[in-house]
Structure formats: C-alpha cells, structure tokens
CSV table of N, CA and C in Angstrom, one decimal:
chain,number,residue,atom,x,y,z
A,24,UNK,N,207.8,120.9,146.9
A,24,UNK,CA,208.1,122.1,146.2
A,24,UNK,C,207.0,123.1,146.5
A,25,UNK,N,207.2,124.1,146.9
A,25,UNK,CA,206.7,125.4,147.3
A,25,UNK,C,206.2,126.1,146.4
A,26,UNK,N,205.1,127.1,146.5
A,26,UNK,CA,204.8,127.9,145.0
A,26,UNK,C,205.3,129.0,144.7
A,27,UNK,N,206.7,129.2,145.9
A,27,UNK,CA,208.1,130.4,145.6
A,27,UNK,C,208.7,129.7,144.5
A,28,UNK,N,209.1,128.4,144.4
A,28,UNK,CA,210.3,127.8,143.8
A,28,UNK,C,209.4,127.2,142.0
A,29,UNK,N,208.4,127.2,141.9
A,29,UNK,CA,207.7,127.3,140.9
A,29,UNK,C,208.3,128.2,139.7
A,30,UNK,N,208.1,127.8,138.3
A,30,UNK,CA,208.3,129.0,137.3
A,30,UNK,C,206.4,129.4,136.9
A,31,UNK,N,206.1,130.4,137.1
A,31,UNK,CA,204.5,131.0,136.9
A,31,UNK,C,204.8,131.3,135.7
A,32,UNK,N,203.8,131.2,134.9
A,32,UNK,CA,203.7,131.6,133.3
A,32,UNK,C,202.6,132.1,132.9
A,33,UNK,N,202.2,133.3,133.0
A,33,UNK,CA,201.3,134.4,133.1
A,33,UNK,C,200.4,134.1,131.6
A,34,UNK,N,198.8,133.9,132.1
A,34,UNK,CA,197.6,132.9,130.8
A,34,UNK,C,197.2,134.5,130.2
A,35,UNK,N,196.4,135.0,131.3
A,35,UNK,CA,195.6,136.3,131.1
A,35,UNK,C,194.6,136.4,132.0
A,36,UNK,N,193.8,137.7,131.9
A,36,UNK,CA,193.1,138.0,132.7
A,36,UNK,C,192.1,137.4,133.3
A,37,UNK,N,191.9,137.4,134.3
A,37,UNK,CA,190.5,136.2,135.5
A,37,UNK,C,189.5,136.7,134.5
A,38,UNK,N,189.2,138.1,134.0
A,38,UNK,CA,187.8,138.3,133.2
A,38,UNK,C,188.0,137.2,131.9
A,39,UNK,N,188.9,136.8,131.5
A,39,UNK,CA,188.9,136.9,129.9
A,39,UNK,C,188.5,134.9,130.2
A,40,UNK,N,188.2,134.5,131.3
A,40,UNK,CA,187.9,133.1,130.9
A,40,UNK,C,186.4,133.3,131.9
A,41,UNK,N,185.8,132.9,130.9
A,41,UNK,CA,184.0,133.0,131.7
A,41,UNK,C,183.7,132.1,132.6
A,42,UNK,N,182.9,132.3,133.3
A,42,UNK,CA,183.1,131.1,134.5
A,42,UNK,C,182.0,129.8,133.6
A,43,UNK,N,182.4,128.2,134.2
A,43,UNK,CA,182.1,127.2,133.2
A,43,UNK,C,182.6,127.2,132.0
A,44,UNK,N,183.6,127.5,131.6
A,44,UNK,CA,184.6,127.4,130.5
A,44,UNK,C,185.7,127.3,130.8
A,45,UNK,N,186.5,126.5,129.6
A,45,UNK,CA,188.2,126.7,130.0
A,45,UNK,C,188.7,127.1,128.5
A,46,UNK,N,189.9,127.6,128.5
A,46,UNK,CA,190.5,127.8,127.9
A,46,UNK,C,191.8,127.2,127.6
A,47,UNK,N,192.8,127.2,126.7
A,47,UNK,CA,194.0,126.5,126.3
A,47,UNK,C,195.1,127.8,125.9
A,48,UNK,N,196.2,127.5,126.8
A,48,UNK,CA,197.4,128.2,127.0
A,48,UNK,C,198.8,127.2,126.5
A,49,UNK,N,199.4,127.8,125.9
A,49,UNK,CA,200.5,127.0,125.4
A,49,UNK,C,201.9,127.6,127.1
A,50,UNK,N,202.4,126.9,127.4
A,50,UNK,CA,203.1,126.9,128.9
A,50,UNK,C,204.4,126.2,128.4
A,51,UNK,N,205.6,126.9,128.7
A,51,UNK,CA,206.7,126.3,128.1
A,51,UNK,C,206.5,125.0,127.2
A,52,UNK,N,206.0,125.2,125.9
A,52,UNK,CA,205.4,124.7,125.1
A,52,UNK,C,204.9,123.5,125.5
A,53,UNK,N,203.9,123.5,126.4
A,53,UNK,CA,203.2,122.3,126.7
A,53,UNK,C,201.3,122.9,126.7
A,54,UNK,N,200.7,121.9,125.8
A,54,UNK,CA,199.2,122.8,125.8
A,54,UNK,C,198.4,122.8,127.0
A,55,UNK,N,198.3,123.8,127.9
A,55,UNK,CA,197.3,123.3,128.7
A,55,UNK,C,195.9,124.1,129.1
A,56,UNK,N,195.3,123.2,129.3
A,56,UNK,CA,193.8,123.5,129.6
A,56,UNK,C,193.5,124.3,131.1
A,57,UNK,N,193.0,125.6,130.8
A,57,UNK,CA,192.6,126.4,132.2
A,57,UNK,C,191.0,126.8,132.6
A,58,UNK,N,190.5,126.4,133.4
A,58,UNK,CA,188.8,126.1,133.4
A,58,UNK,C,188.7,127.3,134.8
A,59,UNK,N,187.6,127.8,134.7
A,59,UNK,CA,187.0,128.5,135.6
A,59,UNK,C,185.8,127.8,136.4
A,60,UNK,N,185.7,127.5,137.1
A,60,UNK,CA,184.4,127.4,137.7
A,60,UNK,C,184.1,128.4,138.8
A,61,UNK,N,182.9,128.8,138.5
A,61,UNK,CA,182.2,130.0,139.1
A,61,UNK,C,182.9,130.9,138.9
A,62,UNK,N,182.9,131.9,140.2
A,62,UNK,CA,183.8,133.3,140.1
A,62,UNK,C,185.3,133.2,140.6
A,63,UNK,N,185.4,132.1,141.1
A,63,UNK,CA,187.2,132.1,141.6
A,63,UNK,C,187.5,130.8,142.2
A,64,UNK,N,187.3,129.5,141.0
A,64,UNK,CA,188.1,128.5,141.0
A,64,UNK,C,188.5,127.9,139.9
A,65,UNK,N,190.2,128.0,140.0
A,65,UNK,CA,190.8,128.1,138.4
A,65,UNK,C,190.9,126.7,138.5
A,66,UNK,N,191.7,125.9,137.7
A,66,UNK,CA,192.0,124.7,137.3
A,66,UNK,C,192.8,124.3,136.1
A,67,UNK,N,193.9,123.6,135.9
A,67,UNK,CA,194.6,123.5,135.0
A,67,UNK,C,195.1,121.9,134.8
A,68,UNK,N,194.8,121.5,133.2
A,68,UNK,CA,195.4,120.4,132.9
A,68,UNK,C,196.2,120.0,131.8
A,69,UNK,N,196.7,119.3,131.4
A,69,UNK,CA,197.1,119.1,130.0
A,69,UNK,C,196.3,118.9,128.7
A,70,UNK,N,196.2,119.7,128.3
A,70,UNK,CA,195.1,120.0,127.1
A,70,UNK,C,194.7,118.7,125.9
A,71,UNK,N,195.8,117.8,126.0
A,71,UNK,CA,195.7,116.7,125.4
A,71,UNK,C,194.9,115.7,125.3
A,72,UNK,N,194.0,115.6,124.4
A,72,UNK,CA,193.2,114.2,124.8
A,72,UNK,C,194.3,112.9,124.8
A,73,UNK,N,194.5,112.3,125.5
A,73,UNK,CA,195.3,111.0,125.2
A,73,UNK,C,195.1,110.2,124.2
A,74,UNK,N,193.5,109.8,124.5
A,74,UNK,CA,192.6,108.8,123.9
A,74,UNK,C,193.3,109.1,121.9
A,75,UNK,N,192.6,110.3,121.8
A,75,UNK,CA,193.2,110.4,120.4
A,75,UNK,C,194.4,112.0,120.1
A,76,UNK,N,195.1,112.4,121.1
A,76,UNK,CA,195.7,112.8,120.6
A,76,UNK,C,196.2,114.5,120.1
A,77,UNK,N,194.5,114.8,120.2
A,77,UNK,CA,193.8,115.6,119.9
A,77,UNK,C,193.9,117.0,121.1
A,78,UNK,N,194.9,117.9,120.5
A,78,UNK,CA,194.4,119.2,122.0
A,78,UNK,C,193.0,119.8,122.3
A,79,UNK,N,192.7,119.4,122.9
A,79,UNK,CA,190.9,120.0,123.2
A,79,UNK,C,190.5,119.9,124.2
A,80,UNK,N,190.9,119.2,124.9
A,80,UNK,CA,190.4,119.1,126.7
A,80,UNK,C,189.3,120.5,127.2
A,81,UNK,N,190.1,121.6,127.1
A,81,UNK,CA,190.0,123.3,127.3
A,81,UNK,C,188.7,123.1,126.5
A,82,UNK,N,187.9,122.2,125.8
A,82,UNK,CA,186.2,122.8,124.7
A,82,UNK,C,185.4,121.6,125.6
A,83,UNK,N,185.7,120.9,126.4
A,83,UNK,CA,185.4,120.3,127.1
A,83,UNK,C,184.1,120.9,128.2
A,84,UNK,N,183.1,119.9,128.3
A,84,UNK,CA,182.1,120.3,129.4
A,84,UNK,C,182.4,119.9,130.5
A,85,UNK,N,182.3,121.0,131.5
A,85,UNK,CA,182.6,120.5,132.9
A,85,UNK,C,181.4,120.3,133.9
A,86,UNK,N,181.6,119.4,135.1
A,86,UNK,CA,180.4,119.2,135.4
A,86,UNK,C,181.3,118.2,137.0
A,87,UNK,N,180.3,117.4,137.6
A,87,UNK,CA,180.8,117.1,138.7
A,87,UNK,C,180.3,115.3,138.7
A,88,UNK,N,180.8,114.5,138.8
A,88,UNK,CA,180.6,113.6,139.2
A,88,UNK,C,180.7,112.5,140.2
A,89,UNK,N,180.1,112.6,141.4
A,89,UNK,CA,179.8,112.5,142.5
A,89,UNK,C,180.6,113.8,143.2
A,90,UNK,N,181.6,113.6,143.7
A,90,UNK,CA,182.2,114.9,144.3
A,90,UNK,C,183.4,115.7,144.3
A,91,UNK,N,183.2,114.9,142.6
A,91,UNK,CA,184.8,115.1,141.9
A,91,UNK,C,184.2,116.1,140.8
A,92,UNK,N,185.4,117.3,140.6
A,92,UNK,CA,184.8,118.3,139.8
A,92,UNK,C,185.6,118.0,138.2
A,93,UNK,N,184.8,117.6,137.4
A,93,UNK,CA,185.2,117.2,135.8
A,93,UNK,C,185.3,117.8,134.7
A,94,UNK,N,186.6,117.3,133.3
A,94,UNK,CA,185.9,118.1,132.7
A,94,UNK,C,185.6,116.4,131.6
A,95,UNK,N,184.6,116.7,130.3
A,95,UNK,CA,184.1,115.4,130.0
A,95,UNK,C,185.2,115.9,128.5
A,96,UNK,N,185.9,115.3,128.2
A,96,UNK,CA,186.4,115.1,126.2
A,96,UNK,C,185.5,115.2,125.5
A,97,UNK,N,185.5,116.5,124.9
A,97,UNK,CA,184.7,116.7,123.7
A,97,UNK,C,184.5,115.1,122.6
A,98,UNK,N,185.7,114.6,122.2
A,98,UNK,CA,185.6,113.6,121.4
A,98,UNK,C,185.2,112.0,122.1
A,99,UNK,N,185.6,111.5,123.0
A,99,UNK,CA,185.4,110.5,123.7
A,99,UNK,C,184.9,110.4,124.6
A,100,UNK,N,184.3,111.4,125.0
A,100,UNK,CA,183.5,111.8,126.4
A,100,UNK,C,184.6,111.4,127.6
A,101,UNK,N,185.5,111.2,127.7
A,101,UNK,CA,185.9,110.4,128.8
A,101,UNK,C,185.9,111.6,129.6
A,102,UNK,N,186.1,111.4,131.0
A,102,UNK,CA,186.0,112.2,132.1
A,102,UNK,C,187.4,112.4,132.8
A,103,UNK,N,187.7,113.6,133.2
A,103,UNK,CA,189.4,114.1,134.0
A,103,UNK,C,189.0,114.6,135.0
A,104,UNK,N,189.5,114.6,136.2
A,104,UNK,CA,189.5,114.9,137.4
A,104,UNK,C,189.9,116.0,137.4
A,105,UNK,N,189.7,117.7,137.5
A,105,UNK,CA,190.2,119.1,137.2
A,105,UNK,C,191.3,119.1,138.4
A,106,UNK,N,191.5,118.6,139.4
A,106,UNK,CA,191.8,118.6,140.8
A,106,UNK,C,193.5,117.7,140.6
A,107,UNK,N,193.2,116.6,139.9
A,107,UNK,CA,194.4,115.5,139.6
A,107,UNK,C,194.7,115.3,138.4
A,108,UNK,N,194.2,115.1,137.3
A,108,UNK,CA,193.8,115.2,135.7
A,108,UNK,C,193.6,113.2,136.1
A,109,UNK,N,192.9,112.8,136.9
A,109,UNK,CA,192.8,111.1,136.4
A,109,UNK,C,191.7,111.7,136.1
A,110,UNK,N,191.5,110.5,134.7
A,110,UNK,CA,190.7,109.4,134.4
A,110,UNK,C,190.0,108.6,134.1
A,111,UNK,N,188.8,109.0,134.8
A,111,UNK,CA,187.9,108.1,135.9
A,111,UNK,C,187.1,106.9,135.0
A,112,UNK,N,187.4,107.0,133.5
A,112,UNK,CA,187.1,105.6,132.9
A,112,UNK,C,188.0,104.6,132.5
A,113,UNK,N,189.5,105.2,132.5
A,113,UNK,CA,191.0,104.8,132.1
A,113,UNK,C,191.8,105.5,132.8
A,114,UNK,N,192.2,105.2,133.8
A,114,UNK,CA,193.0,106.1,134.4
A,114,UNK,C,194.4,105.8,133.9
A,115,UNK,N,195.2,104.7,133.5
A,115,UNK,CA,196.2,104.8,132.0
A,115,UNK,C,196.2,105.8,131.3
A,116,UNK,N,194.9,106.3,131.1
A,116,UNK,CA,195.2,107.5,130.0
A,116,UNK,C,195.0,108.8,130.7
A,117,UNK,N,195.3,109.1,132.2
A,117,UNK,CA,195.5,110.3,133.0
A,117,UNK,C,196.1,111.9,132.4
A,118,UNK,N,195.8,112.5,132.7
A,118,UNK,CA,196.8,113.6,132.1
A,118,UNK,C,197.5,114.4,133.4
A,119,UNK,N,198.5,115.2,133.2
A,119,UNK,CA,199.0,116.1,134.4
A,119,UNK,C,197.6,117.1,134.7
A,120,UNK,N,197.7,117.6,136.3
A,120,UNK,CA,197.3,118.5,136.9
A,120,UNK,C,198.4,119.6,136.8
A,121,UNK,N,197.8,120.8,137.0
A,121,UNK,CA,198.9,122.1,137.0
A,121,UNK,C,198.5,123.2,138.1
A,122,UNK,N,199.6,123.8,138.8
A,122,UNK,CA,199.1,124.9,139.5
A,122,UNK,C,198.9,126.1,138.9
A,123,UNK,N,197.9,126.7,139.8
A,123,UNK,CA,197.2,127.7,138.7
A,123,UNK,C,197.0,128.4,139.9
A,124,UNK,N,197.1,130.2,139.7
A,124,UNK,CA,197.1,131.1,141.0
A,124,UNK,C,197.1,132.5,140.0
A,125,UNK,N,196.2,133.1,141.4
A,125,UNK,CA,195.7,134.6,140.8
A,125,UNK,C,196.3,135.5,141.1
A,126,UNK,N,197.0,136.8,140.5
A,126,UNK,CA,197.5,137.5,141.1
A,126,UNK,C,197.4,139.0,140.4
A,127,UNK,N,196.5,139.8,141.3
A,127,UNK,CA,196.4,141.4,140.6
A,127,UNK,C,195.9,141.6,139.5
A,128,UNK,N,194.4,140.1,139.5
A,128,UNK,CA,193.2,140.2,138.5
A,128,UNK,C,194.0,139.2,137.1
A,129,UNK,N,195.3,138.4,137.5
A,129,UNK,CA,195.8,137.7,136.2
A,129,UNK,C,195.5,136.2,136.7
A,130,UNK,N,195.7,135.3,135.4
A,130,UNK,CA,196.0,133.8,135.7
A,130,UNK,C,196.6,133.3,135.5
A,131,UNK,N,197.9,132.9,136.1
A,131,UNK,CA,199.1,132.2,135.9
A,131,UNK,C,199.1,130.6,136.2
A,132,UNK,N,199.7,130.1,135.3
A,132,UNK,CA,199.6,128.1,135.6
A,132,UNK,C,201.6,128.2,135.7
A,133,UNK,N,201.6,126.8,136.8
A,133,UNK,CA,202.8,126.3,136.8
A,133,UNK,C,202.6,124.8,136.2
A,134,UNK,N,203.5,124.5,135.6
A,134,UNK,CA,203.3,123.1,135.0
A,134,UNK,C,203.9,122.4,136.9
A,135,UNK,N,202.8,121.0,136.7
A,135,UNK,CA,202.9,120.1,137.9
A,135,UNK,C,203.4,118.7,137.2
C-alpha cells in the first residue's frame, strides 16, 4: 500500500508538538500517540498501554535503547519501538505503528 491509497487524518500543527514529546490524537476513533523527536521526526503509535489498558503511551519518555528509538509507559515502564510499536520486554503485548507525514507545516497519521 502506497501513501496515495492511505486515508490521512489531519493531528495539527508540526509547532504545536515540542520536540521530545508526544501527543495523543483520536484517528477514526482509534487513540493514537504522535512523538516528535528533534525538529522533524514524527512517529506514531497506538496510544494504549496494553499492559493495563490505560491511554497514555503519548505522556510517555522517549529515549533510545541501543539503536532503537523508544518510548518508555508512564505506568509500567515497558518500552515500544516508535518505528514498529514492539515491545522490547513482551512483545505479546506490541502495539500498531502508524504512518505519519508532514504537509504545509501540519501533522497527519494514517492508521498502519
């Protein structure tokens, strides 16, 4: 699948998520988590903690672990791959990745 044949669902502005932070967008009602790193790398996952259930992923610290870029679960610390959404201490409890693209200073996610 191509990122013509995609449905884009417009989050908000590249300013309005600070770099090292993510944010949570509701996406044909599905919650998902949109992270900045630096000045222009987006990333998007399902905002769900698995573990408990919990939408929060998006309050989550991000950080890198060996040469995988992370974010860590506010509640269970576990770690998601921003790149794939596994779950580098349960990967059972994985979440989706999402495509995410900039266009004319906006941030739009496609659900993956």
């Amino acid at each position: 699948m191509t990122t013509d044949t995609l449905t884009w669902t417009d989050i908000c502005a590249v300013d309005d998520i600070l770099p090292s932070t993510g944010v949570c967008a509701l996406v044909e009602s599905r919650h998902v988590a949109v992270f900045r790193l630096g000045a222009d790398q987006f990333f998007a996952i399902d905002n769900v903690d698995p573990k408990s259930g919990a939408s929060v992923l998006s309050r989550g610290l991000m950080g890198n672990l060996g040469d995988r870029t992370v974010v860590a679960s506010p509640l269970y610390k576990n770690h998601f791959d921003l790149r794939t959404g596994e779950c580098l201490e349960t990967p059972e409890q994985s979440v989706r990745a999402h495509g995410v693209r900039i266009a004319a200073g906006r941030v739009s996610v496609a659900l993956g």
